[in-house]
Short mmCIF file of C-alpha atoms in Angstrom, two decimals:
data_model
loop_
_atom_site.label_atom_id
_atom_site.label_comp_id
_atom_site.label_asym_id
_atom_site.label_seq_id
_atom_site.Cartn_x
_atom_site.Cartn_y
_atom_site.Cartn_z
CA UNK A 279 -7.28 -4.97 -12.67
CA UNK A 280 -5.57 -3.09 -9.76
CA UNK A 281 -1.90 -2.50 -10.26
CA UNK A 282 0.66 -3.48 -7.72
CA UNK A 283 3.76 -1.65 -6.47
CA UNK A 284 5.52 -0.29 -3.49
CA UNK A 285 6.39 3.34 -2.89
CA UNK A 286 4.11 4.45 -5.64
CA UNK A 287 5.51 2.44 -8.49
CA UNK A 288 6.28 -1.01 -9.27
CA UNK A 289 9.86 -2.22 -9.66
CA UNK A 290 11.29 -1.74 -13.12
CA UNK A 291 11.01 -4.77 -15.44
CA UNK A 292 8.14 -6.37 -13.61
CA UNK A 293 4.73 -7.12 -15.15
CA UNK A 294 2.16 -4.39 -14.46
CA UNK A 295 -0.95 -6.48 -15.62
CA UNK A 296 -0.32 -10.06 -14.63
CA UNK A 297 -2.91 -12.81 -14.75
CA UNK A 298 -6.60 -12.12 -15.31
CA UNK A 299 -8.33 -9.11 -14.06
CA UNK A 300 -11.38 -8.65 -11.87
CA UNK A 301 -13.51 -8.59 -14.85
CA UNK A 302 -11.83 -11.54 -16.65
CA UNK A 303 -12.38 -15.24 -16.19
CA UNK A 304 -14.07 -16.44 -12.92
CA UNK A 305 -11.57 -16.60 -10.02
CA UNK A 306 -11.06 -19.50 -7.80
CA UNK A 307 -10.98 -19.02 -4.13
CA UNK A 308 -14.64 -18.18 -3.23
CA UNK A 309 -13.99 -19.48 0.30
CA UNK A 310 -11.36 -16.74 0.81
CA UNK A 311 -13.78 -14.06 -0.48
CA UNK A 312 -16.58 -15.21 1.66
CA UNK A 313 -14.28 -15.06 4.83
CA UNK A 314 -13.04 -11.71 3.83
CA UNK A 315 -16.46 -10.48 3.24
CA UNK A 316 -17.55 -11.72 6.68
CA UNK A 317 -14.67 -10.04 8.39
CA UNK A 318 -15.05 -6.76 6.62
CA UNK A 319 -18.88 -6.75 7.20
CA UNK A 320 -18.49 -7.32 10.96
CA UNK A 321 -15.81 -4.63 11.30
CA UNK A 322 -18.06 -2.19 9.54
CA UNK A 323 -20.97 -3.01 11.68
CA UNK A 324 -18.89 -2.76 14.83
CA UNK A 325 -17.41 0.59 13.84
CA UNK A 326 -20.73 2.28 12.85
CA UNK A 327 -22.41 0.86 16.07
CA UNK A 328 -19.75 2.59 17.97
CA UNK A 329 -20.99 6.05 16.45
CA UNK A 330 -24.26 5.47 18.27
CA UNK A 331 -22.83 4.18 21.59
CA UNK A 332 -20.01 6.68 21.97
CA UNK A 333 -22.07 9.59 20.56
CA UNK A 334 -19.36 10.54 17.95
CA UNK A 335 -19.90 13.71 16.11
CA UNK A 336 -23.81 13.58 16.52
CA UNK A 337 -25.92 16.30 14.98
CA UNK A 338 -29.53 15.40 16.09
CA UNK A 339 -31.16 14.56 19.41
CA UNK A 340 -34.35 12.74 19.52
CA UNK A 341 -36.44 12.67 22.75
CA UNK A 342 -38.37 9.35 23.21
CA UNK A 343 -40.36 8.60 26.43
CA UNK A 344 -38.19 10.87 28.43
CA UNK A 345 -34.94 9.37 27.08
CA UNK A 346 -32.47 11.27 24.66
CA UNK A 347 -30.87 9.55 21.84
CA UNK A 348 -27.99 11.42 20.05
CA UNK A 349 -28.08 10.21 16.37
CA UNK A 350 -26.73 11.14 12.97
CA UNK A 351 -29.03 12.36 10.28
CA UNK A 352 -26.81 10.94 7.63
CA UNK A 353 -26.92 7.43 9.01
CA UNK A 354 -30.68 7.65 9.51
CA UNK A 355 -31.22 8.72 5.86
CA UNK A 356 -28.95 6.09 4.56
CA UNK A 357 -30.32 3.18 6.57
CA UNK A 358 -34.20 4.21 7.23
CA UNK A 359 -35.20 6.87 4.61
CA UNK A 360 -38.85 6.46 5.53
CA UNK A 361 -38.08 7.02 9.14
CA UNK A 362 -35.92 9.98 8.28
CA UNK A 363 -38.52 11.39 6.00
CA UNK A 364 -41.24 11.09 8.66
CA UNK A 365 -39.28 13.22 10.96
CA UNK A 366 -38.39 15.86 8.29
CA UNK A 367 -41.99 16.26 7.27
CA UNK A 368 -43.24 17.11 10.85
CA UNK A 369 -40.31 19.35 11.96
CA UNK A 370 -38.70 22.56 10.68
CA UNK A 371 -36.41 22.27 7.70
CA UNK A 372 -33.35 22.74 9.73
CA UNK A 373 -32.68 19.87 12.20
CA UNK A 374 -29.19 21.10 13.19
CA UNK A 375 -28.89 21.71 16.89
CA UNK A 376 -32.40 20.67 17.35
CA UNK A 377 -34.02 18.58 20.16
CA UNK A 378 -36.96 16.53 18.25
CA UNK A 379 -39.63 14.91 20.65
CA UNK A 380 -40.96 11.63 19.23
CA UNK A 381 -44.06 10.01 20.77
CA UNK A 382 -45.71 6.63 20.20
CA UNK A 383 -42.80 4.20 20.99
CA UNK A 384 -41.28 3.06 24.21
CA UNK A 385 -37.56 4.23 24.75
CA UNK A 386 -36.37 0.67 25.05
CA UNK A 387 -37.99 -0.31 21.63
CA UNK A 388 -36.52 2.72 20.11
CA UNK A 389 -33.18 1.95 21.36
CA UNK A 390 -33.25 -1.53 19.92
CA UNK A 391 -34.36 -0.01 16.66
CA UNK A 392 -31.44 2.31 16.57
CA UNK A 393 -28.95 -0.39 17.25
CA UNK A 394 -30.35 -2.34 14.24
CA UNK A 395 -30.09 0.71 12.13
CA UNK A 396 -26.49 1.30 13.10
CA UNK A 397 -25.36 -2.26 12.89
CA UNK A 398 -27.39 -4.74 10.93
CA UNK A 399 -25.75 -6.10 7.93
CA UNK A 400 -28.99 -7.00 6.30
CA UNK A 401 -32.01 -4.96 5.05
CA UNK A 402 -33.76 -3.25 7.89
CA UNK A 403 -36.97 -2.30 5.97
CA UNK A 404 -39.31 -4.46 7.96
CA UNK A 405 -38.01 -3.05 11.23
CA UNK A 406 -38.29 0.50 9.74
CA UNK A 407 -41.98 -0.07 8.56
CA UNK A 408 -42.96 -1.35 12.11
CA UNK A 409 -41.37 1.58 13.86
CA UNK A 410 -42.84 4.16 11.38
CA UNK A 411 -46.38 2.78 12.14
CA UNK A 412 -45.93 3.41 15.74
CA UNK A 413 -44.14 6.70 15.49
CA UNK A 414 -45.75 10.08 16.14
CA UNK A 415 -43.42 13.08 16.05
CA UNK A 416 -44.09 15.70 18.81
CA UNK A 417 -45.96 18.79 17.62
CA UNK A 418 -43.84 21.06 19.99
CA UNK A 419 -41.44 23.47 18.37
CA UNK A 420 -37.95 21.93 18.41
CA UNK A 421 -35.84 23.07 21.22
CA UNK A 422 -32.20 24.27 20.98
CA UNK A 423 -29.72 21.52 21.32
CA UNK A 424 -25.96 21.37 21.49
CA UNK A 425 -23.94 23.75 19.70
CA UNK A 426 -23.04 22.11 16.53
CA UNK A 427 -23.10 23.91 13.22
CA UNK A 428 -23.35 22.32 9.79
CA UNK A 429 -24.07 23.81 6.33
CA UNK A 430 -27.32 22.71 4.72
CA UNK A 431 -27.59 20.23 1.81
CA UNK A 432 -30.11 18.21 0.03
CA UNK A 433 -32.51 16.28 2.36
CA UNK A 434 -34.93 14.69 0.17
CA UNK A 435 -35.12 10.89 0.90
CA UNK A 436 -36.95 10.44 -2.37
CA UNK A 437 -33.99 11.79 -4.32
CA UNK A 438 -31.62 9.66 -2.18
CA UNK A 439 -33.35 6.44 -3.05
CA UNK A 440 -33.90 7.39 -6.78
CA UNK A 441 -31.69 5.95 -9.50
CA UNK A 442 -30.34 7.87 -12.37
CA UNK A 443 -27.52 7.81 -14.72
CA UNK A 444 -24.05 8.12 -13.34
CA UNK A 445 -22.02 10.66 -14.95
CA UNK A 446 -18.30 10.14 -15.95
CA UNK A 447 -17.34 11.87 -12.73
CA UNK A 448 -20.04 13.03 -10.14
CA UNK A 449 -19.42 16.32 -8.86
CA UNK A 450 -21.38 17.35 -5.81
CA UNK A 451 -21.52 20.63 -4.13
CA UNK A 452 -17.97 21.95 -3.94
CA UNK A 453 -16.67 19.84 -6.85
CA UNK A 454 -16.52 16.68 -4.87
CA UNK A 455 -14.54 13.78 -6.70
CA UNK A 456 -16.18 10.49 -7.18
CA UNK A 457 -14.93 8.26 -9.94
CA UNK A 458 -17.30 6.24 -12.11
CA UNK A 459 -14.97 3.34 -11.94
CA UNK A 460 -15.93 2.51 -8.52
CA UNK A 461 -19.75 2.02 -9.18
CA UNK A 462 -19.59 -1.73 -9.75
CA UNK A 463 -17.45 -2.41 -6.55
CA UNK A 464 -19.27 -4.76 -4.23
CA UNK A 465 -19.86 -3.52 -0.70
CA UNK A 466 -19.38 -5.86 2.14
CA UNK A 467 -23.04 -5.86 3.24
CA UNK A 468 -26.48 -3.99 3.11
CA UNK A 469 -25.06 -1.57 5.70
CA UNK A 470 -21.95 -0.85 3.47
CA UNK A 471 -24.26 -0.41 0.42
CA UNK A 472 -26.48 2.03 2.22
CA UNK A 473 -23.59 4.09 3.50
CA UNK A 474 -21.98 4.08 0.13
CA UNK A 475 -25.06 5.65 -1.43
CA UNK A 476 -24.91 8.23 1.13
CA UNK A 477 -21.40 9.00 0.19
CA UNK A 478 -21.88 8.93 -3.65
CA UNK A 479 -24.92 11.08 -3.46
CA UNK A 480 -23.37 13.60 -1.16
CA UNK A 481 -25.92 14.07 1.50
CA UNK A 482 -25.25 15.84 4.76
CA UNK A 483 -21.44 16.05 4.32
CA UNK A 484 -19.70 18.20 6.95
CA UNK A 485 -16.10 18.12 5.82
CA UNK A 486 -14.15 18.54 2.59
CA UNK A 487 -10.89 16.64 2.28
CA UNK A 488 -8.54 17.95 -0.57
CA UNK A 489 -6.10 15.49 -2.28
CA UNK A 490 -4.26 16.24 -5.50
CA UNK A 491 -6.54 19.28 -6.03
CA UNK A 492 -9.74 17.19 -5.88
CA UNK A 493 -12.22 17.45 -3.17
CA UNK A 494 -13.75 14.63 -1.34
CA UNK A 495 -16.83 15.56 0.75
CA UNK A 496 -17.61 13.25 3.67
CA UNK A 497 -18.84 12.85 7.20
CA UNK A 498 -16.73 13.42 10.25
CA UNK A 499 -18.60 10.83 12.30
CA UNK A 500 -18.12 7.99 9.80
CA UNK A 501 -14.41 8.90 9.11
CA UNK A 502 -13.70 8.89 12.75
CA UNK A 503 -15.45 5.61 13.45
CA UNK A 504 -13.62 3.81 10.69
CA UNK A 505 -10.09 5.28 10.77
CA UNK A 506 -7.87 5.92 13.79
CA UNK A 507 -5.96 8.63 11.88
CA UNK A 508 -9.28 10.55 11.20
CA UNK A 509 -10.49 9.94 14.68
CA UNK A 510 -7.27 11.63 16.00
CA UNK A 511 -7.40 14.44 13.44
CA UNK A 512 -11.09 15.21 14.17
CA UNK A 513 -11.18 14.75 17.81
CA UNK A 514 -10.30 18.23 18.67
CA UNK A 515 -6.59 17.84 19.54
CA UNK A 516 -5.46 18.66 15.95
CA UNK A 517 -5.86 21.90 14.23
CA UNK A 518 -7.80 20.28 11.47
CA UNK A 519 -10.55 19.29 13.78
CA UNK A 520 -12.13 22.77 13.53
CA UNK A 521 -11.50 23.29 9.79
CA UNK A 522 -14.17 22.69 7.17
CA UNK A 523 -11.57 21.85 4.52
CA UNK A 524 -8.46 19.60 5.22
CA UNK A 525 -5.68 19.00 2.77
CA UNK A 526 -3.96 15.58 2.89
CA UNK A 527 -0.31 14.88 1.76
CA UNK A 528 1.25 11.68 0.69
CA UNK A 529 -1.70 10.17 -1.05
CA UNK A 530 -3.11 10.38 -4.52
CA UNK A 531 -6.63 11.11 -5.39
CA UNK A 532 -7.04 7.45 -6.90
CA UNK A 533 -5.94 6.05 -3.46
CA UNK A 534 -8.08 8.40 -1.49
CA UNK A 535 -11.03 7.34 -3.60
CA UNK A 536 -10.39 3.64 -2.84
CA UNK A 537 -10.04 4.60 0.80
CA UNK A 538 -13.33 6.37 0.88
CA UNK A 539 -15.22 3.68 -0.76
CA UNK A 540 -13.79 1.14 1.85
CA UNK A 541 -14.51 3.43 4.68
CA UNK A 542 -18.27 3.86 3.74
CA UNK A 543 -19.00 0.52 1.88
CA UNK A 544 -16.35 -2.09 3.07
CA UNK A 545 -15.72 -2.55 -0.71
CA UNK A 546 -13.95 -5.90 -1.66
CA UNK A 547 -12.26 -4.87 -4.85
CA UNK A 548 -10.22 -1.86 -6.20
CA UNK A 549 -10.71 -0.03 -9.41
CA UNK A 550 -8.30 -0.62 -12.39
CA UNK A 551 -6.13 2.33 -11.72
CA UNK A 552 -5.33 1.52 -8.19
CA UNK A 553 -1.80 0.58 -7.07
CA UNK A 554 -2.47 -2.34 -4.63
CA UNK A 555 1.08 -2.07 -3.02
CA UNK A 556 0.62 1.74 -2.25
CA UNK A 557 -2.72 1.17 -0.95
CA UNK A 558 -1.27 -1.26 1.68
CA UNK A 559 0.87 1.72 2.73
CA UNK A 560 -2.23 4.03 2.92
CA UNK A 561 -4.11 1.34 4.91
CA UNK A 562 -1.24 1.25 7.41
CA UNK A 563 -1.10 5.05 7.56
CA UNK A 564 -4.75 5.63 8.20
CA UNK A 565 -5.26 2.58 10.53
CA UNK A 566 -7.55 0.72 8.17
CA UNK A 567 -6.86 -2.93 8.94
CA UNK A 568 -9.81 -4.11 6.74
CA UNK A 569 -8.49 -2.22 3.78
CA UNK A 570 -5.15 -3.92 4.35
CA UNK A 571 -6.97 -7.29 4.25
CA UNK A 572 -8.84 -6.47 1.04
CA UNK A 573 -5.45 -5.41 -0.54
CA UNK A 574 -3.82 -8.75 0.59
CA UNK A 575 -6.73 -10.58 -0.83
CA UNK A 576 -6.39 -8.95 -4.18
CA UNK A 577 -2.75 -9.72 -4.39
CA UNK A 578 -3.44 -13.22 -3.59
CA UNK A 579 -6.24 -13.59 -6.21
CA UNK A 580 -4.92 -11.26 -9.08
CA UNK A 581 -1.21 -11.72 -8.78
CA UNK A 582 -0.82 -15.26 -7.28
CA UNK A 583 -4.01 -17.07 -8.37
CA UNK A 584 -4.40 -18.28 -4.81
CA UNK A 585 -1.11 -20.07 -5.06
CA UNK A 586 -2.43 -22.81 -7.23
CA UNK A 587 0.11 -24.54 -9.48
CA UNK A 588 1.84 -21.67 -11.29
CA UNK A 589 1.52 -21.06 -15.00
CA UNK A 590 3.77 -18.91 -17.20
CA UNK A 591 1.59 -15.83 -16.96
CA UNK A 592 1.80 -15.75 -13.03
CA UNK A 593 5.50 -16.43 -12.62
CA UNK A 594 6.56 -12.80 -12.91
CA UNK A 595 3.53 -11.57 -10.84
CA UNK A 596 4.22 -13.91 -7.94
CA UNK A 597 7.80 -12.55 -7.89
CA UNK A 598 6.36 -8.99 -7.89
CA UNK A 599 4.04 -9.87 -5.17
CA UNK A 600 6.92 -11.31 -3.16
CA UNK A 601 8.60 -7.82 -3.38
CA UNK A 602 5.63 -5.99 -2.27
CA UNK A 603 4.88 -8.27 0.58
CA UNK A 604 8.47 -7.75 1.81
CA UNK A 605 8.39 -4.02 1.44
CA UNK A 606 5.15 -3.63 3.42
CA UNK A 607 5.91 -6.26 5.74
CA UNK A 608 2.94 -8.59 5.22
CA UNK A 609 4.67 -11.66 6.61
CA UNK A 610 1.87 -14.15 5.83
CA UNK A 611 1.68 -13.24 2.22
CA UNK A 612 5.53 -13.06 1.95
CA UNK A 613 5.75 -16.70 3.36
CA UNK A 614 3.11 -17.97 0.94
CA UNK A 615 5.01 -16.29 -2.01
CA UNK A 616 8.38 -17.58 -0.78
CA UNK A 617 6.96 -21.14 -0.35
CA UNK A 618 5.59 -20.92 -3.88
CA UNK A 619 9.03 -19.89 -5.23
CA UNK A 620 10.81 -22.55 -3.29
CA UNK A 621 8.52 -25.29 -4.54
CA UNK A 622 9.07 -24.19 -8.22
CA UNK A 623 12.49 -22.41 -7.81
CA UNK A 624 13.86 -23.50 -11.31
CA UNK A 625 11.03 -21.77 -13.04
CA UNK A 626 11.04 -18.60 -11.00
CA UNK A 627 14.86 -18.17 -11.00
CA UNK A 628 14.90 -18.56 -14.77
CA UNK A 629 12.39 -15.67 -15.23
CA UNK A 630 14.02 -12.59 -16.64
CA UNK A 631 12.00 -10.60 -14.07
CA UNK A 632 13.99 -12.49 -11.27
CA UNK A 633 16.84 -10.27 -12.15
CA UNK A 634 14.91 -7.31 -10.86
CA UNK A 635 14.18 -8.92 -7.52
CA UNK A 636 16.29 -7.00 -4.93
CA UNK A 637 19.47 -8.87 -3.77
CA UNK A 638 18.35 -9.06 -0.27
CA UNK A 639 15.37 -11.08 -1.33
CA UNK A 640 17.39 -13.16 -3.83
CA UNK A 641 19.66 -14.25 -0.83
CA UNK A 642 16.50 -15.13 1.15
CA UNK A 643 15.30 -17.26 -1.67
CA UNK A 644 18.62 -19.13 -1.75
CA UNK A 645 18.89 -19.34 2.00
CA UNK A 646 15.20 -20.69 2.46
CA UNK A 647 15.84 -23.06 -0.51
CA UNK A 648 18.76 -24.45 1.24
CA UNK A 649 16.83 -24.84 4.46
CA UNK A 650 14.25 -26.82 2.52
CA UNK A 651 16.73 -29.67 1.85
CA UNK A 652 15.72 -32.89 3.21
CA UNK A 653 16.38 -36.61 2.60
CA UNK A 654 13.65 -36.84 0.03
CA UNK A 655 14.28 -33.87 -2.04
CA UNK A 656 17.95 -33.36 -1.99
CA UNK A 657 18.70 -35.46 -5.18
CA UNK A 658 15.79 -33.71 -6.99
CA UNK A 659 17.05 -30.12 -6.15
CA UNK A 660 20.44 -31.34 -7.29
CA UNK A 661 19.05 -32.11 -10.67
CA UNK A 662 16.93 -29.21 -10.83
CA UNK A 663 19.74 -26.73 -10.14
CA UNK A 664 21.82 -28.52 -12.74
CA UNK A 665 19.16 -28.24 -15.26
CA UNK A 666 18.95 -24.48 -14.46
CA UNK A 667 22.80 -23.98 -14.82
CA UNK A 668 22.73 -25.85 -18.23
CA UNK A 669 19.74 -24.14 -19.53
CA UNK A 670 20.18 -20.52 -18.74
CA UNK A 671 22.10 -18.44 -21.24
CA UNK A 672 25.30 -16.68 -20.15
CA UNK A 673 24.01 -13.09 -20.20
CA UNK A 674 23.81 -10.21 -17.66
CA UNK A 675 20.38 -10.83 -16.31
CA UNK A 676 21.09 -14.57 -15.55
CA UNK A 677 24.25 -13.81 -13.52
CA UNK A 678 22.36 -13.75 -10.15
CA UNK A 679 20.30 -16.94 -11.01
CA UNK A 680 23.48 -18.81 -12.29
CA UNK A 681 25.49 -17.85 -9.05
CA UNK A 682 22.59 -18.98 -6.85
CA UNK A 683 21.99 -22.31 -8.69
CA UNK A 684 25.83 -23.07 -8.43
CA UNK A 685 25.73 -22.45 -4.65
CA UNK A 686 22.50 -24.58 -4.20
CA UNK A 687 24.11 -27.43 -6.20
CA UNK A 688 27.23 -27.18 -3.74
CA UNK A 689 24.92 -27.39 -0.78
CA UNK A 690 22.92 -30.22 -2.31
CA UNK A 691 26.04 -32.29 -2.81
CA UNK A 692 27.23 -31.52 0.69
CA UNK A 693 23.93 -32.55 2.20
CA UNK A 694 23.75 -35.75 0.21
CA UNK A 695 27.26 -36.70 1.37
CA UNK A 696 26.35 -35.93 5.10
CA UNK A 697 23.20 -38.04 4.76
CA UNK A 698 24.29 -40.49 2.10
CA UNK A 699 22.95 -43.66 3.67
CA UNK A 700 19.42 -42.38 3.96
CA UNK A 701 19.28 -40.43 0.70
CA UNK A 702 20.23 -43.52 -1.44
CA UNK A 703 17.01 -44.94 -0.25
CA UNK A 704 14.87 -42.15 -1.66
CA UNK A 705 12.99 -42.28 -4.93
CA UNK A 706 14.64 -39.04 -6.23
CA UNK A 707 18.09 -40.64 -5.86
CA UNK A 708 17.00 -43.60 -8.00
CA UNK A 709 15.80 -40.96 -10.54
CA UNK A 710 19.16 -39.27 -10.27
CA UNK A 711 20.95 -42.47 -11.01
CA UNK A 712 18.71 -43.14 -13.97
CA UNK A 713 19.31 -39.70 -15.47
CA UNK A 714 23.07 -40.09 -14.99
CA UNK A 715 22.92 -43.36 -16.68
CA UNK A 716 21.52 -41.65 -19.75
CA UNK A 717 23.99 -38.87 -19.52
CA UNK A 718 27.25 -39.01 -21.44
CA UNK A 719 29.39 -37.98 -18.41
CA UNK A 720 27.40 -38.67 -15.30
CA UNK A 721 28.93 -35.43 -13.92
CA UNK A 722 26.50 -35.13 -10.98
CA UNK A 723 27.35 -38.69 -9.67
CA UNK A 724 30.96 -37.76 -10.11
CA UNK A 725 30.48 -34.65 -8.00
CA UNK A 726 28.94 -36.69 -5.19
CA UNK A 727 31.69 -39.32 -5.30
CA UNK A 728 34.34 -36.65 -5.31
CA UNK A 729 32.92 -34.97 -2.42
CA UNK A 730 32.77 -38.27 -0.52
CA UNK A 731 36.33 -38.86 -1.19
CA UNK A 732 37.26 -35.31 -0.14
CA UNK A 733 35.32 -35.58 3.06
CA UNK A 734 36.26 -38.90 4.50
CA UNK A 735 36.59 -38.79 8.35
CA UNK A 736 36.70 -41.27 11.16
CA UNK A 737 33.02 -40.51 12.00
CA UNK A 738 31.61 -40.96 8.62
CA UNK A 739 33.73 -43.52 6.90
CA UNK A 740 32.01 -46.61 8.40
CA UNK A 741 28.47 -45.36 7.42
CA UNK A 742 29.67 -44.36 3.83
CA UNK A 743 31.25 -47.81 3.32
CA UNK A 744 28.06 -49.54 4.25
CA UNK A 745 26.04 -47.15 1.99
CA UNK A 746 28.27 -47.99 -0.98
CA UNK A 747 27.89 -51.67 -0.18
CA UNK A 748 24.24 -51.28 -0.39
CA UNK A 749 24.52 -49.57 -3.98
CA UNK A 750 26.89 -52.23 -5.17
CA UNK A 751 24.51 -54.98 -4.12
CA UNK A 752 21.63 -53.39 -5.86
CA UNK A 753 20.60 -54.85 -9.15
CA UNK A 754 19.43 -51.58 -10.60
CA UNK A 755 22.94 -50.12 -9.91
CA UNK A 756 24.58 -53.01 -11.84
CA UNK A 757 22.29 -52.51 -14.81
CA UNK A 758 23.01 -48.86 -14.95
CA UNK A 759 26.78 -49.42 -15.20
CA UNK A 760 28.11 -47.51 -12.08
CA UNK A 761 29.57 -50.57 -10.46
CA UNK A 762 33.20 -49.37 -11.35
CA UNK A 763 32.67 -45.84 -10.14
CA UNK A 764 31.08 -47.01 -6.81
CA UNK A 765 33.83 -49.73 -6.29
CA UNK A 766 36.60 -47.13 -6.78
CA UNK A 767 35.18 -45.00 -4.09
CA UNK A 768 34.77 -47.96 -1.81
CA UNK A 769 38.37 -48.92 -2.23
CA UNK A 770 39.59 -45.43 -1.08
CA UNK A 771 37.30 -45.69 1.76
CA UNK A 772 38.65 -49.32 2.78
CA UNK A 773 42.18 -47.78 2.57
CA UNK A 774 41.19 -45.03 4.94
CA UNK A 775 39.65 -47.42 7.44
CA UNK A 776 42.77 -49.73 7.43
CA UNK A 777 45.04 -46.66 7.97
CA UNK A 778 42.83 -45.16 10.55
CA UNK A 779 41.64 -48.27 12.34
CA UNK A 780 42.36 -47.18 15.85
CA UNK A 781 40.57 -44.02 15.42
CA UNK A 782 37.52 -45.53 13.55
CA UNK A 783 36.92 -48.34 15.91
CA UNK A 784 35.94 -45.81 18.61
CA UNK A 785 33.20 -44.32 16.57
CA UNK A 786 29.43 -45.17 16.94
CA UNK A 787 29.08 -46.09 13.23
CA UNK A 788 31.91 -48.83 13.65
CA UNK A 789 29.38 -50.84 15.88
CA UNK A 790 27.01 -50.93 12.90
CA UNK A 791 29.34 -52.53 10.48
CA UNK A 792 29.25 -56.19 9.63
CA UNK A 793 31.38 -58.41 11.73
CA UNK A 794 33.25 -59.74 8.59
CA UNK A 795 34.10 -56.24 7.46
CA UNK A 796 35.37 -55.39 11.03
CA UNK A 797 37.53 -58.45 11.31
CA UNK A 798 39.10 -57.81 7.75
CA UNK A 799 39.93 -54.08 8.57
CA UNK A 800 41.46 -55.09 11.84
CA UNK A 801 43.49 -57.80 10.28
CA UNK A 802 44.89 -55.38 7.66
CA UNK A 803 45.29 -52.45 10.14
CA UNK A 804 48.65 -51.14 10.69
CA UNK A 805 47.90 -49.69 14.02
CA UNK A 806 46.04 -52.07 16.40
CA UNK A 807 47.09 -50.74 19.82
CA UNK A 808 44.37 -50.31 22.25
CA UNK A 809 46.28 -48.64 25.17
CA UNK A 810 47.88 -45.82 23.14
CA UNK A 811 46.27 -42.36 22.82
CA UNK A 812 44.81 -41.49 19.55
CA UNK A 813 47.63 -40.24 17.33
CA UNK A 814 48.01 -38.72 13.86
CA UNK A 815 46.81 -40.63 10.89
CA UNK A 816 49.53 -43.18 9.91
CA UNK A 817 51.42 -42.67 6.65
CA UNK A 818 51.97 -45.72 4.53
CA UNK A 819 54.93 -46.43 2.38
CA UNK A 820 54.50 -47.27 -1.24
CA UNK A 821 55.17 -50.91 -0.58
CA UNK A 822 52.61 -51.02 2.26
CA UNK A 823 50.05 -49.42 0.01
CA UNK A 824 50.73 -52.02 -2.58
CA UNK A 825 50.13 -54.84 -0.23
CA UNK A 826 46.69 -53.21 0.80
#
């Protein structure tokens, strides 16, 4: 399975071989692979067709019914070997710089055939057979064409189509490096498969690219069509455009091998040794959006299992993918990883590898977890954060997780108090009460009630009182034995309402209280004036408090 990392290496302490490899158990997510294959296939077809339309680095000119067609011998050999052989057998052995007259076919028909050769994602054998039957190559000696010079290499289409054993490392002319590991990688289409054969069999290469002391023989036209970086390099503006051998820095030979196989074949997998995170950087550098999509797909598949319910073997790998997605700015993948972590935060935060997550990302995990709070999950997150705090050992690697869990717990309590009347209606709050009933201390419920007491204001006091009355009237609450705790908090709220009657009666929540409660509070209130401005909260003497 391809490795994952950023900046050439994975973060220390994170797994290097998570999940199942490409050759392991069958992967889920066939829909994603079909979508990716369609996208990469269409992109390859569009890029190669541009070679024909824009006449990029052509090396042969065919004259058909008075029309000239600038083509590429390598593409013709890869896609239509019989057509290519037919031309070779009736002309001189050196087609470079030659104008080749072709008879027996109309220009419009031949143009359509070339478009199929350069762009069809399916087998073109039937089209090739039909055109070859009509084709007659001119008997005139080839004329001098554009001044383009290429060295001569093998031209036999029979050898191109033949199958033989693949050695450990195929070394073409000039010690070209092609790893055996890449031969079982699936190309995106028939077009990709044909071009990949062209590359691996080393026919008609016109440039050597040196990486890590290894040479990669390639075709200027295909490199330029597929990569904006190579298009600029070989366009004539750079010094490298006239060189037969170019050296690239900042890329390893493994990454170069992956890139070349994608450029030619649109391959949908990476070899075992490839570092997926670094290949994402390479894809950005060389302007290969399709390669970037393949790398993201592999991360989603091999490291995240397409974000199905996480199992122990994927927890650490999803965290690693989170780091990679952040470092190379893959926002969609980062969001998917973060959503997965948020949904199962207790499991992820308790992973030892979570200690290796950069503090910046840890803070984002906490911040987004807090943002996920709502009326339905607040009580659940409170219980989960408490379980995390109680379950983690007090050692160095848990310090960050413990601190985050404590902060999350505080935020949960605050959120519950602020939205108490709605949260007590949720299923998770009922589960919270049940868990606290089985606990020896009911410490979470005490935290909530303490926060209510400390946060009483004129604006929230009425709604809190009504919520507590709802709990007191609940049969399940009575059965759990929380009546005394709830009544104690209600008594403090009642005292506040009596003391702050004038301020409270002007709030919106006062209007929602039962009329009986309003009358009782007003009757017991010390400050009943309606014409005075709102003043300070009245202070009761001990005898007044006793009467209340």
